[in-house]
Amino acid sequence: MKLEGRVRLPGFLLALRFLALVLWSFPGARALDNGLAMTPTMGWLHWERFMCNVDCQEEPDSCISEKLFMQMAELMESDGWKDVGYEYLCIDDCWMAPKRDSEGRLQADPKRFPRGIRRLADYVHSKGLKLGIYADVGNKTCAGFPGSFGHYDIDAKTFADWGVDLLKFDGCYCDSVEHLEKGYKRMSLALNRTGRSIVYSCEWPLYMWPFRKPNYTEIRQYCNHWRNFEDVYDSWQSVKSILAWTSSNQKRIVDVAGPGGWNDPDMLVIGNFGLSWDQQVTQMALWAIMAAPLLMSNDLRHISPQAKALLQDKDVIAINQDPLGKQGYRLRKEDNIEVWERPLSDLAWAVAMVNLQEMGGPRFHTISIASLGQGLACIPDCMITQLLPEKRKLGFYQWTSDLKTKINPTGTVLLRLAAT
Ligand code: GLA
């Protein structure tokens, strides 16, 4: 039921359009006032792919060392990653020496980072990129390296002196919920006091959930993004469970996201071993819908052209980075097909349809256009482009029309509806 021509816009439809503009432009809760992460952070983070490999003798190419980060920095610049927006090259756990130095400062493992973090930051900056680092609010990092408890100011200052641009602050080894909350707040203030622009990536709600419901309005005032749920693994089971958690908690978490503060469903594992092609498409599409930080954890030295093209897809990245900064949500689930939607700037919408049935072949699914965007997504008509699994212009559709799609098992069809 494609619409061939354009129709005139009657008065009441104009009024509806105006209403949509007002509704979707309403600002979210107050964000951390550091001017950063106005769109979700994009970059690379070592954890999922390289974990805590400290054995540079046996595995020189995959141990956590300055060599690994220098190689990734080179590739981020030369292979088009930086050009599409992947900017932050981030170190996770296991970079530290087992003890602080004589002045109480954290120090990098001298064997694996012989030139130190400052020199690594200079190198990363020379490539036009930014450097992220990792520390922990508690007594130890999750892998057992020195924690920041009791050292928030000195650690913030050390990171700023080194030229660090992002801090991932983990929540292991805290004695109490109070310690956790106070620690996350104190580190935020300590980072601000350094005067350096440092994106603050928290895991505060994830560690809070077992004790009490996190206060997201407050978390947003201190953090640029925050992990809510378990670590991502290189598996469909893991990606599926992150989506399930997100949709079942969407009433609590969606509205709080916006420029300056984002829900973080964890790293993109596209380009690794565990996801089929369709599952990789699902992760990319849904991370765009969720306005998630796009932090890849893969090996940029060995990545298939297909995975690279997916991660570098400018249309999908544009949805993730949409300046309106509204997180999408699951609209409905019927018969194992989920429909997600996200309002975009210029009255456009992104719509994702996920086929969660892991049996049988591709399934057809028909959506009525009028059911999208609370009835406001396509008034009186719109131009629909399919972005994933491959780009295809579908043409003009009327508000009253239906759209039939075909979705592979565990795959997703991602659409962009543009106002005409
Ligand atoms: C926790 C975090 C992970 C990673 C590891 C490092 O599990 O959630 O993202 O940083 O610690 O030890």
XYZ file of C-alpha atoms and ligand atoms in Angstrom:
432
model
C 0.000 0.000 0.000
C 2.569 2.483 -1.054
C 1.488 6.056 -1.611
C 2.279 7.276 -5.081
C 1.900 11.036 -4.719
C 1.887 13.605 -1.920
C -1.296 14.750 -0.198
C -2.132 18.186 1.206
C -1.753 18.676 4.929
C -5.117 19.498 6.536
C -5.196 21.820 9.570
C -5.755 19.173 12.221
C -2.761 17.195 10.951
C -0.621 20.306 11.169
C -1.779 20.661 14.768
C -0.800 17.030 15.460
C 2.614 17.644 13.964
C 3.061 20.650 16.193
C 2.041 18.510 19.179
C 4.629 15.902 18.217
C 7.308 18.563 17.998
C 6.448 19.874 21.460
C 6.151 16.384 22.989
C 9.424 15.063 21.692
C 11.418 18.229 22.308
C 10.687 18.225 26.034
C 14.038 18.043 27.829
C 14.888 15.131 30.150
C 16.278 15.293 33.704
C 19.287 17.466 34.539
C 22.567 15.899 33.408
C 26.094 15.990 34.783
C 27.200 19.508 33.987
C 30.519 18.764 32.270
C 29.381 19.443 28.720
C 30.419 15.946 27.578
C 28.614 13.012 25.952
C 25.976 15.200 24.335
C 25.499 12.170 22.092
C 26.367 8.615 23.210
C 30.123 7.991 23.531
C 31.696 6.071 20.648
C 34.937 4.144 20.783
C 36.672 0.903 21.669
C 37.055 -0.832 25.049
C 39.311 -3.816 25.627
C 37.372 -5.888 28.176
C 35.074 -8.332 26.356
C 37.644 -9.327 23.742
C 40.933 -9.163 25.673
C 39.803 -9.470 29.306
C 42.612 -9.675 31.893
C 45.315 -11.220 29.772
C 48.555 -10.148 31.450
C 50.803 -12.827 29.960
C 52.835 -10.903 27.407
C 55.439 -13.656 27.299
C 53.059 -16.276 25.938
C 50.592 -14.004 24.171
C 52.386 -10.813 23.140
C 49.672 -9.852 20.653
C 46.693 -10.060 22.953
C 47.975 -9.165 26.414
C 46.924 -5.866 28.012
C 49.888 -3.707 27.072
C 50.707 -0.362 25.506
C 51.447 -2.211 22.251
C 47.845 -3.404 22.006
C 46.462 0.108 22.489
C 48.958 1.667 20.100
C 47.989 -0.829 17.415
C 44.295 -0.157 17.975
C 44.898 3.610 17.868
C 46.678 3.278 14.527
C 43.838 1.237 13.073
C 41.147 3.505 14.451
C 42.769 6.299 12.511
C 43.734 4.436 9.329
C 40.724 2.148 8.852
C 37.943 4.694 8.925
C 36.775 4.135 12.530
C 37.627 7.650 13.670
C 35.995 9.138 10.571
C 32.599 7.625 11.439
C 32.816 8.721 15.084
C 34.643 6.044 17.122
C 36.811 8.388 19.144
C 37.548 7.021 22.624
C 40.151 4.265 22.898
C 39.535 2.806 26.340
C 41.618 0.700 28.679
C 39.656 -1.565 31.043
C 40.825 -3.519 34.108
C 44.336 -5.013 34.536
C 46.466 -2.093 33.347
C 47.795 -1.320 36.816
C 50.841 -2.383 38.765
C 49.823 -4.375 41.862
C 50.810 -1.488 44.191
C 50.542 2.324 44.270
C 53.804 4.302 44.006
C 55.606 5.851 46.999
C 53.401 8.953 46.750
C 50.188 6.947 46.751
C 49.519 7.283 43.026
C 48.247 4.512 40.791
C 50.866 3.352 38.324
C 50.747 1.290 35.179
C 52.354 -2.143 35.142
C 55.965 -1.257 34.225
C 56.524 -4.343 32.053
C 53.398 -4.058 30.006
C 53.278 -0.238 29.824
C 56.992 0.631 29.963
C 56.451 4.204 28.739
C 53.557 4.890 31.129
C 50.033 6.129 30.512
C 51.011 9.742 29.894
C 53.066 8.788 26.842
C 50.308 6.473 25.656
C 47.791 9.327 25.976
C 50.100 11.582 23.933
C 50.286 8.921 21.242
C 46.519 8.409 21.196
C 45.971 12.178 21.020
C 48.452 12.432 18.128
C 46.083 10.164 16.199
C 43.201 12.559 16.865
C 41.665 10.153 19.381
C 40.923 10.256 23.103
C 42.100 7.891 25.835
C 39.873 6.163 28.388
C 41.054 4.445 31.565
C 39.541 2.203 34.257
C 39.447 2.307 38.063
C 37.148 1.096 40.827
C 35.138 2.846 43.537
C 35.945 0.102 46.080
C 39.012 -1.341 47.754
C 40.092 -3.341 44.689
C 39.204 -3.508 41.007
C 37.108 -6.521 39.993
C 40.299 -8.289 38.887
C 42.056 -7.491 42.184
C 44.203 -4.452 41.330
C 44.336 -1.389 43.644
C 40.924 0.261 44.171
C 40.331 3.998 44.469
C 38.578 3.985 47.864
C 40.250 6.640 49.994
C 42.143 7.970 46.968
C 39.463 9.595 44.820
C 41.139 13.006 44.631
C 44.632 11.785 43.972
C 43.404 9.316 41.327
C 41.316 11.951 39.544
C 44.327 14.269 39.554
C 46.651 11.512 38.299
C 44.296 10.722 35.399
C 43.993 14.425 34.528
C 47.790 14.871 34.687
C 48.219 11.941 32.331
C 45.787 13.479 29.833
C 43.050 10.881 30.233
C 39.688 11.739 28.606
C 37.307 9.113 30.020
C 37.107 7.134 33.244
C 35.215 3.861 33.508
C 34.596 3.532 37.236
C 33.699 0.008 38.333
C 31.887 -0.961 41.540
C 33.583 -4.100 42.923
C 34.762 -4.496 46.530
C 32.547 -1.921 48.215
C 31.749 -2.431 51.895
C 28.257 -0.952 51.788
C 25.661 0.713 49.598
C 26.587 4.036 51.233
C 30.216 3.527 50.263
C 29.115 2.796 46.707
C 26.885 5.863 46.400
C 29.237 8.268 48.110
C 32.194 6.935 46.180
C 30.553 7.440 42.787
C 29.551 10.989 43.739
C 32.939 11.869 45.198
C 34.795 10.683 42.128
C 32.472 12.722 39.906
C 33.235 15.850 41.924
C 36.949 15.022 42.041
C 37.044 14.682 38.244
C 35.255 18.012 37.880
C 37.720 19.700 40.199
C 40.647 18.678 37.979
C 39.346 21.077 35.336
C 40.004 18.487 32.614
C 37.126 17.247 30.435
C 36.783 13.611 31.454
C 33.755 11.535 30.460
C 32.558 9.697 33.575
C 31.305 6.169 32.863
C 29.668 4.557 35.919
C 28.411 1.119 36.946
C 26.589 2.537 39.967
C 23.062 1.206 39.210
C 24.323 -2.285 38.338
C 25.879 -2.643 41.804
C 22.933 -0.879 43.460
C 20.131 -3.102 42.142
C 20.707 -6.043 44.540
C 20.176 -3.664 47.509
C 17.694 -1.037 46.412
C 16.227 0.614 43.345
C 18.678 3.115 41.912
C 17.667 6.775 41.826
C 18.320 7.450 38.158
C 17.619 11.171 38.367
C 20.442 11.454 40.866
C 22.787 9.133 38.943
C 22.338 11.290 35.849
C 23.543 14.318 37.802
C 26.889 12.620 38.428
C 27.571 10.267 35.501
C 27.735 10.565 31.701
C 26.662 6.962 31.304
C 25.817 4.143 33.615
C 25.706 0.345 33.322
C 22.456 -1.198 34.580
C 22.873 -4.853 33.865
C 25.372 -7.706 33.730
C 28.474 -7.797 31.545
C 27.947 -8.502 27.862
C 29.374 -11.783 26.576
C 30.096 -12.825 23.032
C 26.808 -14.715 22.724
C 23.242 -14.313 21.554
C 22.029 -15.398 24.981
C 23.822 -12.389 26.474
C 22.601 -9.837 23.908
C 19.063 -11.227 24.254
C 19.154 -10.945 28.050
C 20.326 -7.310 27.850
C 17.416 -6.486 25.535
C 14.975 -8.330 27.801
C 16.220 -6.470 30.885
C 16.029 -3.141 29.079
C 12.474 -3.610 27.841
C 11.206 -4.864 31.179
C 12.714 -1.844 32.951
C 12.018 0.735 30.277
C 9.499 2.722 32.323
C 12.240 3.402 34.826
C 15.231 4.040 32.560
C 14.185 5.443 29.168
C 13.057 8.950 30.086
C 16.114 9.685 32.160
C 18.455 9.294 29.172
C 19.342 12.323 27.104
C 22.218 14.579 26.057
C 24.920 14.320 28.720
C 23.671 11.073 30.329
C 22.916 7.647 28.839
C 21.959 4.117 29.845
C 24.837 1.805 28.958
C 23.882 -1.733 27.883
C 27.619 -2.552 27.578
C 29.990 -3.191 24.691
C 29.309 -4.078 21.065
C 30.665 -7.574 20.455
C 30.193 -7.401 16.679
C 33.200 -8.773 14.782
C 34.010 -11.526 17.306
C 33.026 -15.204 17.415
C 29.699 -15.714 19.143
C 27.050 -13.870 17.126
C 25.655 -14.912 13.760
C 25.314 -12.243 11.082
C 21.666 -11.648 11.941
C 22.471 -11.394 15.636
C 25.176 -8.818 14.915
C 22.609 -6.828 12.924
C 20.277 -7.041 15.922
C 22.924 -5.737 18.296
C 23.824 -2.793 16.037
C 20.182 -1.872 15.354
C 19.045 -2.105 18.966
C 22.077 -0.273 20.376
C 21.098 2.529 17.974
C 17.472 2.434 19.163
C 18.603 2.422 22.821
C 20.856 5.497 22.348
C 23.621 3.345 23.802
C 27.295 4.216 23.990
C 28.903 2.428 21.033
C 32.016 0.932 22.579
C 33.275 -1.917 20.439
C 35.235 -4.733 22.027
C 36.789 -6.625 19.159
C 40.120 -7.010 17.409
C 40.424 -4.292 14.787
C 43.469 -6.132 13.373
C 41.292 -9.117 12.436
C 37.741 -8.159 11.568
C 35.626 -9.286 8.630
C 34.668 -6.703 6.001
C 31.007 -7.457 6.734
C 31.313 -6.746 10.486
C 33.355 -3.634 9.741
C 30.745 -2.317 7.313
C 28.004 -2.927 9.889
C 29.906 -1.127 12.654
C 30.733 1.722 10.272
C 27.218 2.067 8.848
C 26.724 5.830 8.804
C 22.921 5.709 8.659
C 22.690 3.491 11.722
C 25.305 5.531 13.575
C 23.249 8.660 12.745
C 20.278 7.095 14.532
C 22.434 6.281 17.555
C 23.866 9.805 17.559
C 20.614 11.629 16.807
C 20.821 15.099 18.397
C 17.335 14.937 19.918
C 18.854 12.402 22.299
C 15.696 10.444 23.152
C 16.192 6.783 23.960
C 13.902 4.337 22.152
C 11.743 1.692 23.775
C 9.923 -1.539 23.018
C 6.511 -0.703 21.624
C 5.086 -4.214 21.660
C 5.829 -7.889 21.529
C 3.515 -10.252 19.764
C 4.110 -13.796 18.691
C 7.867 -13.526 19.356
C 8.281 -10.415 17.248
C 9.284 -7.267 19.057
C 8.706 -3.793 17.654
C 10.945 -1.042 19.054
C 10.812 2.635 18.120
C 12.821 5.780 18.784
C 11.845 9.404 18.130
C 14.462 11.310 16.144
C 15.044 14.939 15.324
C 13.061 16.557 12.452
C 10.034 14.448 13.409
C 11.647 11.296 12.052
C 11.426 7.878 13.720
C 13.544 4.766 13.848
C 11.673 1.470 14.038
C 13.228 -1.944 14.657
C 11.487 -5.273 14.324
C 13.246 -8.202 15.968
C 12.347 -11.834 15.272
C 12.985 -13.724 18.499
C 11.685 -17.047 17.234
C 14.682 -19.357 17.076
C 12.977 -21.968 14.961
C 11.945 -21.952 11.334
C 12.959 -19.507 8.646
C 12.387 -15.816 7.946
C 8.988 -14.567 9.105
C 6.732 -11.969 7.580
C 5.420 -9.280 9.858
C 2.970 -6.535 8.975
C 2.791 -3.317 10.931
C 0.190 -0.640 10.606
C 1.981 2.686 10.175
C -0.642 4.423 12.332
C 0.461 2.324 15.320
C 3.936 3.865 15.320
C 5.077 6.894 17.281
C 1.835 7.070 19.252
C 0.102 7.651 15.945
C 2.374 10.573 15.092
C 5.204 8.898 13.192
C 3.896 9.333 9.680
C 1.414 12.155 9.336
C 0.045 12.374 6.697
C 2.748 10.383 4.954
C 6.421 9.648 5.255
C 9.387 8.323 3.375
C 10.549 4.946 4.680
C 14.062 3.615 4.229
C 15.158 0.201 5.378
C 18.666 0.556 6.862
C 19.330 -2.997 8.051
C 19.954 -5.797 7.213
C 20.701 -3.827 4.020
C 19.807 -0.364 2.804
C 16.746 -0.125 0.596
C 14.432 2.804 -0.115
C 10.896 1.578 0.463
C 9.205 4.796 -0.703
C 6.299 6.941 0.476
C 3.766 5.482 2.872
C 0.509 6.907 4.134
C -0.542 7.103 7.750
C -3.276 4.602 6.950
C -1.043 2.083 5.219
C 0.508 -1.180 6.329
C 4.113 -2.220 5.904
C 5.097 -5.825 5.394
C 8.609 -6.911 6.381
C 10.544 -10.162 6.360
C 12.757 -10.837 9.379
C 15.318 -13.613 9.782
C 15.385 -15.658 13.003
C 17.246 -13.641 15.689
C 17.622 -10.866 13.107
C 16.245 -7.342 12.909
C 14.823 -5.067 10.253
C 15.698 -1.443 11.023
C 13.697 1.322 9.359
C 13.895 5.092 9.278
C 10.662 7.014 8.783
C 11.259 10.562 7.613
C 8.586 13.271 7.678
C 7.856 14.604 4.203
C 33.248 -5.788 35.803
C 32.703 -4.847 34.745
C 33.269 -5.230 33.389
C 34.784 -5.182 33.412
C 35.316 -6.075 34.523
C 36.803 -5.881 34.730
O 32.778 -7.077 35.639
O 31.302 -4.872 34.735
O 32.758 -4.379 32.385
O 35.195 -3.848 33.590
O 34.672 -5.792 35.774
O 37.307 -6.630 35.788
